[in-house]
mmCIF file with all atom_site columns, C-alpha atoms in Angstrom:
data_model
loop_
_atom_site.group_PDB
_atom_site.id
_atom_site.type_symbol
_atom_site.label_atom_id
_atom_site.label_alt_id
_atom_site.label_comp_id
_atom_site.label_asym_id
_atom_site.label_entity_id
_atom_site.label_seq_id
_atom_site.pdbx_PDB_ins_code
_atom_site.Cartn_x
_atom_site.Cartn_y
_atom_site.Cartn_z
_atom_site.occupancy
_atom_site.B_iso_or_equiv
_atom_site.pdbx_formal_charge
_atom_site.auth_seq_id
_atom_site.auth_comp_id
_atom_site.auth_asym_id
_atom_site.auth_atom_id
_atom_site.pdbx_PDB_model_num
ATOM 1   C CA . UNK A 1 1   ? 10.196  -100.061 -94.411  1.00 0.00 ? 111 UNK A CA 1
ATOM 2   C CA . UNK A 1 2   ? 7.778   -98.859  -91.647  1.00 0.00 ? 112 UNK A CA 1
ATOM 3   C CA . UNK A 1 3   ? 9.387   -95.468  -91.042  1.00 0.00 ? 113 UNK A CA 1
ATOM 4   C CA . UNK A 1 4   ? 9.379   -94.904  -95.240  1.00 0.00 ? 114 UNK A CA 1
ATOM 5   C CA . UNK A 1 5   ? 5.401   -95.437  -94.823  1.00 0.00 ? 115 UNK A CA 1
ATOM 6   C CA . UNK A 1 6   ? 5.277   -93.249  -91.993  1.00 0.00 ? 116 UNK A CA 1
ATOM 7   C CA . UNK A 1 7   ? 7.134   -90.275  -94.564  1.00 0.00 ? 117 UNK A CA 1
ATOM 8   C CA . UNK A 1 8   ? 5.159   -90.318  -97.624  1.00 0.00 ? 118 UNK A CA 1
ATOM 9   C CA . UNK A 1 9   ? 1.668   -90.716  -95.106  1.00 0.00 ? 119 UNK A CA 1
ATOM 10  C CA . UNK A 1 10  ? 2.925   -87.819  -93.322  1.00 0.00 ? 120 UNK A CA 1
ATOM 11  C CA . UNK A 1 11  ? 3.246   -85.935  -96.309  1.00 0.00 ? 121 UNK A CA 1
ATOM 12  C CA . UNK A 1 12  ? -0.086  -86.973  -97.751  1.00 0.00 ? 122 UNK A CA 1
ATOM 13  C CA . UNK A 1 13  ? -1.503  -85.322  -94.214  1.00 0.00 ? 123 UNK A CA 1
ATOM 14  C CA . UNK A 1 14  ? 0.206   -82.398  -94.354  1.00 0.00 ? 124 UNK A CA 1
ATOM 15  C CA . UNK A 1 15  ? -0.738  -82.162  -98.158  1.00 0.00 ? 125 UNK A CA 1
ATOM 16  C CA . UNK A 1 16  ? 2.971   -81.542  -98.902  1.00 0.00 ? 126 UNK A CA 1
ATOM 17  C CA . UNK A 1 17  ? 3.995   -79.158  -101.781 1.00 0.00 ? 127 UNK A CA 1
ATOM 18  C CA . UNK A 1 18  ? 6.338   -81.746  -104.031 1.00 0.00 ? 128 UNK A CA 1
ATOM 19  C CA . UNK A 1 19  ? 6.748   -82.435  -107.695 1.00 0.00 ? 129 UNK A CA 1
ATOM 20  C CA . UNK A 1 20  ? 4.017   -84.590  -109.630 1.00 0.00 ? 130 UNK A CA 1
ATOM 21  C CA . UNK A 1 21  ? 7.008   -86.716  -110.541 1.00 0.00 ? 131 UNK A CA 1
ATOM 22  C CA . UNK A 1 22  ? 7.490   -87.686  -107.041 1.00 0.00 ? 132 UNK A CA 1
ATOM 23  C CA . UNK A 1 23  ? 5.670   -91.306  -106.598 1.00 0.00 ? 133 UNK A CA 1
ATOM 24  C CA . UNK A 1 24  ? 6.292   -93.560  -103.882 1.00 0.00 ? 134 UNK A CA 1
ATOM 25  C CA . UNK A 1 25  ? 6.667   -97.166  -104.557 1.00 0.00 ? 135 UNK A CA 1
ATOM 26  C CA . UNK A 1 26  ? 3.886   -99.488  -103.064 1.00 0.00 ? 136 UNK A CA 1
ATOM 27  C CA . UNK A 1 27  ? 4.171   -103.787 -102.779 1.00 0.00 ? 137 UNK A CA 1
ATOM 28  C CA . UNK A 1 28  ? 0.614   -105.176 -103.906 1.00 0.00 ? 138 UNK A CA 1
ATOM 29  C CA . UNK A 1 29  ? -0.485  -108.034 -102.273 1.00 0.00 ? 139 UNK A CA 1
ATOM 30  C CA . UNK A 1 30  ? 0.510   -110.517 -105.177 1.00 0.00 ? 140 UNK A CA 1
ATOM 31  C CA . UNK A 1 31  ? 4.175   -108.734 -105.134 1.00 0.00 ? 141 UNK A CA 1
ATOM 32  C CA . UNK A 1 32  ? 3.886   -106.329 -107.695 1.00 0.00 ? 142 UNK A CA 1
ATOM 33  C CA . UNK A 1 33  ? 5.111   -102.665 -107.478 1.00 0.00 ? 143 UNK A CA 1
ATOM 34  C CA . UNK A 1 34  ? 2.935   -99.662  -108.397 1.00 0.00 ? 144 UNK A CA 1
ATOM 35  C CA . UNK A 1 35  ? 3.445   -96.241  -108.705 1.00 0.00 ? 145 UNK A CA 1
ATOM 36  C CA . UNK A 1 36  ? 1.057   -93.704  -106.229 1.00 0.00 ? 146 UNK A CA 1
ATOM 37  C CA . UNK A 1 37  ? 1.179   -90.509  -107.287 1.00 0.00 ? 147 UNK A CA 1
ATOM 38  C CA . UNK A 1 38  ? -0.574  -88.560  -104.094 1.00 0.00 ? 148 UNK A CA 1
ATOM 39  C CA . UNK A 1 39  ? -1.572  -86.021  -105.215 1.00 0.00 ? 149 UNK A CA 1
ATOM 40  C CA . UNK A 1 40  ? -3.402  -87.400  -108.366 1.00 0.00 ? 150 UNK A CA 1
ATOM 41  C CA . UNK A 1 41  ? -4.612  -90.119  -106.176 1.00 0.00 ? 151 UNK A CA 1
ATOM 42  C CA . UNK A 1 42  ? -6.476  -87.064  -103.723 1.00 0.00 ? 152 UNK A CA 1
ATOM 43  C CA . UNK A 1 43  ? -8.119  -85.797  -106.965 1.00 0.00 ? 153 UNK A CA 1
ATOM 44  C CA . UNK A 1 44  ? -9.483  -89.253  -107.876 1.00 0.00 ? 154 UNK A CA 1
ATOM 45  C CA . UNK A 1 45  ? -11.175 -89.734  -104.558 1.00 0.00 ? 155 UNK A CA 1
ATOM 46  C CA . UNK A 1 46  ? -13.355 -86.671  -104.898 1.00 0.00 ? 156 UNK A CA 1
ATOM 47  C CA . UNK A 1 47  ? -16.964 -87.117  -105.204 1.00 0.00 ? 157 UNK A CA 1
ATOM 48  C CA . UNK A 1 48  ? -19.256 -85.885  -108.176 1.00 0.00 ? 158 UNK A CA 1
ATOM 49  C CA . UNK A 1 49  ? -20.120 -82.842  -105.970 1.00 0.00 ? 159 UNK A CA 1
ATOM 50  C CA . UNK A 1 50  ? -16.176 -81.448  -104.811 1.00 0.00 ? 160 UNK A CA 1
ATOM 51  C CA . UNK A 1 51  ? -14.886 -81.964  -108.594 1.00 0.00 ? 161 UNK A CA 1
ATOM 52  C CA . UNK A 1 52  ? -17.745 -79.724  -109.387 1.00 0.00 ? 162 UNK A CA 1
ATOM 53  C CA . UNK A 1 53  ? -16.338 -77.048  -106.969 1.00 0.00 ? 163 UNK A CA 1
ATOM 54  C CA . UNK A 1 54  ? -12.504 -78.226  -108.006 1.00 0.00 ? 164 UNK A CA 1
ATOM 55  C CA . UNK A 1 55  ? -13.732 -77.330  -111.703 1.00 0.00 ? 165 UNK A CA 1
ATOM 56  C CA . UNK A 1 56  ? -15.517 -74.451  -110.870 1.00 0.00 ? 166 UNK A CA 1
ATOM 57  C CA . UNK A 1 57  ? -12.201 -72.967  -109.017 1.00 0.00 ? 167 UNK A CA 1
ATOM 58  C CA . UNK A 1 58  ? -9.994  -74.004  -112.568 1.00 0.00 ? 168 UNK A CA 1
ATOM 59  C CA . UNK A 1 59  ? -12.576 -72.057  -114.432 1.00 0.00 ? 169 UNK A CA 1
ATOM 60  C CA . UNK A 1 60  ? -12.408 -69.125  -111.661 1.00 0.00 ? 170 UNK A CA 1
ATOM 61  C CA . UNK A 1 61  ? -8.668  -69.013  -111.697 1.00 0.00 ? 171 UNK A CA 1
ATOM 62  C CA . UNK A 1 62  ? -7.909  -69.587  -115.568 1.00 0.00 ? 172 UNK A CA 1
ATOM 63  C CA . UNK A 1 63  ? -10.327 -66.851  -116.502 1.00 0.00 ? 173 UNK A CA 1
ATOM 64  C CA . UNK A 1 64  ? -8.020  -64.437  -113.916 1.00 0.00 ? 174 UNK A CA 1
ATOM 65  C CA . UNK A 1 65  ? -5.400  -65.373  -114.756 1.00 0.00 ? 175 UNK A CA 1
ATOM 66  C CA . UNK A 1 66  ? -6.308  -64.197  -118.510 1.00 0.00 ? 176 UNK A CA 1
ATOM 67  C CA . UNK A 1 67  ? -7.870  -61.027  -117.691 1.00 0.00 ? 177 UNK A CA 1
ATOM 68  C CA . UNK A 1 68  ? -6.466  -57.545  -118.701 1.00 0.00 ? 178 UNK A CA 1
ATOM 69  C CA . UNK A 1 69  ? -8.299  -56.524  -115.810 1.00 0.00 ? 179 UNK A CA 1
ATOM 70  C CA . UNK A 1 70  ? -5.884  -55.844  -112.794 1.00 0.00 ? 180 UNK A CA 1
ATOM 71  C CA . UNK A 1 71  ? -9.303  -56.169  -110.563 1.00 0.00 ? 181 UNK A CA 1
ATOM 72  C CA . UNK A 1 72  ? -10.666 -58.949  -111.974 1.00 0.00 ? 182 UNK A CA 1
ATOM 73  C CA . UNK A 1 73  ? -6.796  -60.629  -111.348 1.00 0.00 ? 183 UNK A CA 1
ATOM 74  C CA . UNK A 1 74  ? -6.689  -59.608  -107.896 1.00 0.00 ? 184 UNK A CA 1
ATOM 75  C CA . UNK A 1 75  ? -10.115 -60.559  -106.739 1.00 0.00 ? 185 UNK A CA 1
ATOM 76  C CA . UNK A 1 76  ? -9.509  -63.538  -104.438 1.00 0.00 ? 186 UNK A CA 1
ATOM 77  C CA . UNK A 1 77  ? -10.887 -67.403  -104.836 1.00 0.00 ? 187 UNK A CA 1
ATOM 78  C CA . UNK A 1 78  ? -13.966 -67.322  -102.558 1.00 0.00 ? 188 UNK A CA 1
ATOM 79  C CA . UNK A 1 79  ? -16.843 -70.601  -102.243 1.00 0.00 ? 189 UNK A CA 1
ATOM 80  C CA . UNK A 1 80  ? -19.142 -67.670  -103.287 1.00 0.00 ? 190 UNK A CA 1
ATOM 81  C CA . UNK A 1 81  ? -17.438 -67.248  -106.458 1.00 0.00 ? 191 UNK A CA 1
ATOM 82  C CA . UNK A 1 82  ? -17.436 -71.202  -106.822 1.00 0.00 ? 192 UNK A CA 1
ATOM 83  C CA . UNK A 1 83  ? -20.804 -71.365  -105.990 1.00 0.00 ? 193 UNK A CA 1
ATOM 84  C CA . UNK A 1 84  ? -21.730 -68.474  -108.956 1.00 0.00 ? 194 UNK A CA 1
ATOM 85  C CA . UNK A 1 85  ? -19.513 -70.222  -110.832 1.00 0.00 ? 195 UNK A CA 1
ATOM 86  C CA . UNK A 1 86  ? -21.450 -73.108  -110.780 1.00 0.00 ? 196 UNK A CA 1
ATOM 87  C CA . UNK A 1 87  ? -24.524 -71.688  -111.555 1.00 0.00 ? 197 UNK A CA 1
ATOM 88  C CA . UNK A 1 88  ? -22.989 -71.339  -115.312 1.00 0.00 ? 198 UNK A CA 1
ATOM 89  C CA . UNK A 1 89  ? -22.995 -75.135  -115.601 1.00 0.00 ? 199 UNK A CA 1
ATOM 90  C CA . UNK A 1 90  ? -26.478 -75.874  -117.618 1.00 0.00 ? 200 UNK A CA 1
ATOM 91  C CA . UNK A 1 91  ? -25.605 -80.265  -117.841 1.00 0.00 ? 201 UNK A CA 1
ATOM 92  C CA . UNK A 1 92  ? -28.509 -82.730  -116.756 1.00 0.00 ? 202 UNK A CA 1
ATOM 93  C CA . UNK A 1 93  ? -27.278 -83.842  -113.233 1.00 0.00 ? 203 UNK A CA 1
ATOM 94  C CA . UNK A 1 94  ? -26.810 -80.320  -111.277 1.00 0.00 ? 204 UNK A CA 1
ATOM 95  C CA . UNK A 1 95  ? -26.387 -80.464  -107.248 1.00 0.00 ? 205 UNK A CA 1
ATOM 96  C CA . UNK A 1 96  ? -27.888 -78.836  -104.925 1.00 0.00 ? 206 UNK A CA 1
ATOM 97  C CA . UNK A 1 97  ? -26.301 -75.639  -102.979 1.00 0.00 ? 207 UNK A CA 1
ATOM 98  C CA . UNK A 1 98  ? -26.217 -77.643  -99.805  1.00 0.00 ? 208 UNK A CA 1
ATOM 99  C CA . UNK A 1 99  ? -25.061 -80.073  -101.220 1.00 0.00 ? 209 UNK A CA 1
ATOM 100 C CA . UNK A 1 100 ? -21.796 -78.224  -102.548 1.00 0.00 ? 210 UNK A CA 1
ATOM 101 C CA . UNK A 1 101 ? -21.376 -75.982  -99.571  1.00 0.00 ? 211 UNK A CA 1
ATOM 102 C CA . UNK A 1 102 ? -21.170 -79.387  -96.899  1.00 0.00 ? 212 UNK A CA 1
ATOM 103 C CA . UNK A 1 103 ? -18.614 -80.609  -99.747  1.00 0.00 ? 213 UNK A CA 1
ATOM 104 C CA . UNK A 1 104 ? -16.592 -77.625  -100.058 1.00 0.00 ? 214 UNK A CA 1
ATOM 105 C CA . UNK A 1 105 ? -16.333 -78.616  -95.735  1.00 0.00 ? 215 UNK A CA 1
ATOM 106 C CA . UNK A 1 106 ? -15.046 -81.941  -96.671  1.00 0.00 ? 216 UNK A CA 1
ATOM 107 C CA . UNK A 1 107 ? -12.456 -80.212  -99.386  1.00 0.00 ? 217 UNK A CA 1
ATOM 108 C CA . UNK A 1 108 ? -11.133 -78.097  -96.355  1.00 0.00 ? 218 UNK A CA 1
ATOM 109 C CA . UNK A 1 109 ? -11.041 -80.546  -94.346  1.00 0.00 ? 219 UNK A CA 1
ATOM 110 C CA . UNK A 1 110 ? -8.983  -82.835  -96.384  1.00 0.00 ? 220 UNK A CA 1
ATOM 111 C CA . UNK A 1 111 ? -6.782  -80.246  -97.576  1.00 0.00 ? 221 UNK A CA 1
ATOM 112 C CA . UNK A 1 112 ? -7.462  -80.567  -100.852 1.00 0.00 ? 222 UNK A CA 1
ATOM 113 C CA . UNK A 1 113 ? -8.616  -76.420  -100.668 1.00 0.00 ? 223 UNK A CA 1
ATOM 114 C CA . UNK A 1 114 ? -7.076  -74.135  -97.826  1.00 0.00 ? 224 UNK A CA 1
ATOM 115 C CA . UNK A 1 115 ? -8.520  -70.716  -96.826  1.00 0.00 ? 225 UNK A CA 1
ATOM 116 C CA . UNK A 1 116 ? -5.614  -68.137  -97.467  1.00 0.00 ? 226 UNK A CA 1
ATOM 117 C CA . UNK A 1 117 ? -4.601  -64.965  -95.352  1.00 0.00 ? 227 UNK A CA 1
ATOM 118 C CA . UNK A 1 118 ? -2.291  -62.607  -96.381  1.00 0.00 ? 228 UNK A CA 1
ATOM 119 C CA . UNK A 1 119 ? 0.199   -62.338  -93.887  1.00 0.00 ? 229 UNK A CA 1
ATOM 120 C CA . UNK A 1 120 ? 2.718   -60.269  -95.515  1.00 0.00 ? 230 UNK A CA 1
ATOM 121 C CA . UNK A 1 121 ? 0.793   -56.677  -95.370  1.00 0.00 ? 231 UNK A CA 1
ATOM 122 C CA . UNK A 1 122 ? -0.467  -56.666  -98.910  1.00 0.00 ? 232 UNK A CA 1
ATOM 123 C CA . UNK A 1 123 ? 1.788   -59.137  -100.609 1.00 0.00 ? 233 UNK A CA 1
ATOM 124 C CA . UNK A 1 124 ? 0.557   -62.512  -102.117 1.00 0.00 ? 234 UNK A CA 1
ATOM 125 C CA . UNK A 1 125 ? -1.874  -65.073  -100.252 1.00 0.00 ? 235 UNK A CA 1
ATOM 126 C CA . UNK A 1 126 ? -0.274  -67.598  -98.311  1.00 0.00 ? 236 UNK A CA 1
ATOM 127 C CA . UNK A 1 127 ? -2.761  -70.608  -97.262  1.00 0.00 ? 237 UNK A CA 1
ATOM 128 C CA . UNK A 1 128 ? -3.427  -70.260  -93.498  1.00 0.00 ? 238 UNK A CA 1
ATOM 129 C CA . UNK A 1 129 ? -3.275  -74.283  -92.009  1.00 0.00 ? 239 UNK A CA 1
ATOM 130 C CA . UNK A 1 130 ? -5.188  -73.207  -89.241  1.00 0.00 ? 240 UNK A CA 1
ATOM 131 C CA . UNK A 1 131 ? -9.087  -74.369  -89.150  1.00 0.00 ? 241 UNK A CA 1
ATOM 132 C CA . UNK A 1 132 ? -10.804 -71.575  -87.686  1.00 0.00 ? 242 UNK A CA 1
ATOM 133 C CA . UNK A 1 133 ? -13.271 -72.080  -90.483  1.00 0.00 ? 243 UNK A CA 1
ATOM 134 C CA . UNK A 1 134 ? -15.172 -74.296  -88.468  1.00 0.00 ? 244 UNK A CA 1
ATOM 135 C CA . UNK A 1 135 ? -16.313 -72.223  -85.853  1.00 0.00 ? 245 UNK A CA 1
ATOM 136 C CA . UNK A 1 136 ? -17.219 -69.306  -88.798  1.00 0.00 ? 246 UNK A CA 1
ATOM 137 C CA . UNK A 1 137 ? -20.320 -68.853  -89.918  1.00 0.00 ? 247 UNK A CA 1
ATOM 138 C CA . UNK A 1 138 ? -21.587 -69.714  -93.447  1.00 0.00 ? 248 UNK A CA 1
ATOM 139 C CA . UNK A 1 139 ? -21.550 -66.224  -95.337  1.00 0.00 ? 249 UNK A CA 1
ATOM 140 C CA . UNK A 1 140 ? -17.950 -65.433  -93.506  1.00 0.00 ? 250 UNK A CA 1
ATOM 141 C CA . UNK A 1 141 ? -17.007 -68.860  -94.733  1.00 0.00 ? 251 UNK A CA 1
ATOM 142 C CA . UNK A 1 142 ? -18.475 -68.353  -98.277  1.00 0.00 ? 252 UNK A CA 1
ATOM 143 C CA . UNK A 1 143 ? -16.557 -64.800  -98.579  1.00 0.00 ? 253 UNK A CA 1
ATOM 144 C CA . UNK A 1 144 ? -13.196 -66.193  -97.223  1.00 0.00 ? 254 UNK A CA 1
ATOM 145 C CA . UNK A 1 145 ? -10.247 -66.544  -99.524  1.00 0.00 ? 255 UNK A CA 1
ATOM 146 C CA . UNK A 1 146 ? -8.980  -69.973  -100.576 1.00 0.00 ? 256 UNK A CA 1
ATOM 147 C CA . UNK A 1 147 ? -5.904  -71.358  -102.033 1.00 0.00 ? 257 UNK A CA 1
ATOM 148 C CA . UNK A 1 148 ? -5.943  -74.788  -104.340 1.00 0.00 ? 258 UNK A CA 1
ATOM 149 C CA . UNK A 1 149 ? -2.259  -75.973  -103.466 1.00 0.00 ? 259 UNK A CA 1
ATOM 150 C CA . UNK A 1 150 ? -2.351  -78.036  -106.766 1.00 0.00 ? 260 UNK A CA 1
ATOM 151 C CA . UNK A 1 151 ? -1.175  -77.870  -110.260 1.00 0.00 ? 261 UNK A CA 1
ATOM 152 C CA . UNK A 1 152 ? -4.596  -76.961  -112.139 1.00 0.00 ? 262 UNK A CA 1
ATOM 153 C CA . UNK A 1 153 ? -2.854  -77.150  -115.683 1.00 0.00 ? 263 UNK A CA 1
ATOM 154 C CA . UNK A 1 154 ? -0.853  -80.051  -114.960 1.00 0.00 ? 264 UNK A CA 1
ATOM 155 C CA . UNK A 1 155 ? -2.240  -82.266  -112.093 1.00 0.00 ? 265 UNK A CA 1
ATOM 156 C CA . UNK A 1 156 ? -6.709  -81.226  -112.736 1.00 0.00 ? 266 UNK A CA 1
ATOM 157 C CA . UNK A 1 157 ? -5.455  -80.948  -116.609 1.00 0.00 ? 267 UNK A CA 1
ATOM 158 C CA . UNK A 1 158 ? -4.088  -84.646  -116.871 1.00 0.00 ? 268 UNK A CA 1
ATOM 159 C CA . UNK A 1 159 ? -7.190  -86.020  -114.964 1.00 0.00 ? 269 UNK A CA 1
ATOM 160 C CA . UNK A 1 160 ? -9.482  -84.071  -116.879 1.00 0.00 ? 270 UNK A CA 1
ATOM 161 C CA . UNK A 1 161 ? -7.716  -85.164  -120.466 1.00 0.00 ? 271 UNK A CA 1
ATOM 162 C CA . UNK A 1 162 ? -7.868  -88.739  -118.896 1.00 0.00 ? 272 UNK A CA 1
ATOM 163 C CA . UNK A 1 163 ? -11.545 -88.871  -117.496 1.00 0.00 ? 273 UNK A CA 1
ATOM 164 C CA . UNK A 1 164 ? -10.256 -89.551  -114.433 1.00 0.00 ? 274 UNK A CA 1
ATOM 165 C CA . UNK A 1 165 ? -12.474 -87.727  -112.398 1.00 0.00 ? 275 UNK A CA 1
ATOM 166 C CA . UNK A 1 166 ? -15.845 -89.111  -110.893 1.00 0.00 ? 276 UNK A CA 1
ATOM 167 C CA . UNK A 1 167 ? -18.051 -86.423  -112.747 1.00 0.00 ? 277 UNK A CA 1
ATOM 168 C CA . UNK A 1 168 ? -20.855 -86.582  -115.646 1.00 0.00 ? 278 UNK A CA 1
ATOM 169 C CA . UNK A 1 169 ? -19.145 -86.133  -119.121 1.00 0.00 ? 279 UNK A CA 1
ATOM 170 C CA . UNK A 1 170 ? -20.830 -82.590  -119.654 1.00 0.00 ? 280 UNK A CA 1
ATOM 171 C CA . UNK A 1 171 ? -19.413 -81.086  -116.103 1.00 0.00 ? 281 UNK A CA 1
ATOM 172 C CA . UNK A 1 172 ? -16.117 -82.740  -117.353 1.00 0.00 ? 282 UNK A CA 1
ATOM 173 C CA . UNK A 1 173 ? -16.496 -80.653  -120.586 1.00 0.00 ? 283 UNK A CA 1
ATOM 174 C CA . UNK A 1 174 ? -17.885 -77.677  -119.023 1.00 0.00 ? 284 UNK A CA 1
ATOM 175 C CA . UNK A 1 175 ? -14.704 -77.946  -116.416 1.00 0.00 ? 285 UNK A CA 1
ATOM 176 C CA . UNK A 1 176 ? -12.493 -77.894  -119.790 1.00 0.00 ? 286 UNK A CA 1
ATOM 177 C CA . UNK A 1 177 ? -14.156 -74.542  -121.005 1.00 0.00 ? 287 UNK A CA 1
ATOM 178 C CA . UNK A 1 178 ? -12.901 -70.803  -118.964 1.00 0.00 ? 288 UNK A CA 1
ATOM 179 C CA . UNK A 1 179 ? -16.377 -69.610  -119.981 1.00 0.00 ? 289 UNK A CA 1
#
């Protein structure tokens, strides 16, 4: 039915938090039924240049979440740290700074990254909806903490283990790797 569209596009929007198992059903044109999993369907639309951030961010946050460090594991998710991140990736098609930075905008924009705040008074991040990001400028942009409201075992994981994503095989491999 119309309003049932209307739900699961709302959700898609809003870049709802539900489970991976959670598909909506869709009629083909010949009749058929599919399956559309969102939220796997938002990582296969990313271009060559945003999976390079998304991967850079798994890397980022898998290598925290490891460390014996307490500093290291508190240090937030910044584009910066992306960005240096990135600079570890040695394969033959590398993109420009520019070019990551205007799609790390496109990643906010679609929802697919949100900057954080903490709004508890020194409890955990919770992603801020709001986009003042885009009247920030670039190096208060590049040091402001992000959340990645997916699964990045599960969800990046099963793309990754599927070449799913649009992305050369070495960034796929060097995506796979925390260092």
């Amino acid at each position: 039915s119309l309003a049932h569209e209307h739900f699961w596009q709302a959700l898609v929007i809003m870049n709802a938090s539900f489970p991976s198992s959670l598909k909506q059903r869709h009629s083909t044109d010949n009749g058929a039924t599919e399956i559309i999993d969102f939220r796997m369907q938002a990582l296969l639309d990313l271009s060559s240049p945003q999976v390079a951030l998304i991967l850079a961010a798994k890397r980022i946050l898998a290598r925290d979440g490891h460390s014996e460090d307490s500093a290291a594991s508190t240090k937030p998710l910044t584009l910066e740290r992306m960005l240096q991140e990135y600079e570890s990736y040695r394969g033959p098609h590398r993109f420009h700074p520019r070019l990551l930075v205007q799609s790390f905008y496109q990643l906010l924009s679609t929802d697919v990254m949100r900057p954080s705040a903490d709004h508890t008074g020194g409890g955990p991040l919770q992603y801020n909806h709001l986009e003042q990001y885009q009247i920030l400028d670039e190096s208060t942009v590049r040091r402001m903490p992000l959340h990645l409201p997916m699964d990045i075992d599960t969800e990046l994981g099963e793309a990754l283990k599927q070449n799913l994503l649009e992305c050369s095989t070495s960034l796929r491999e060097w995506g796979r790797k925390k260092n």
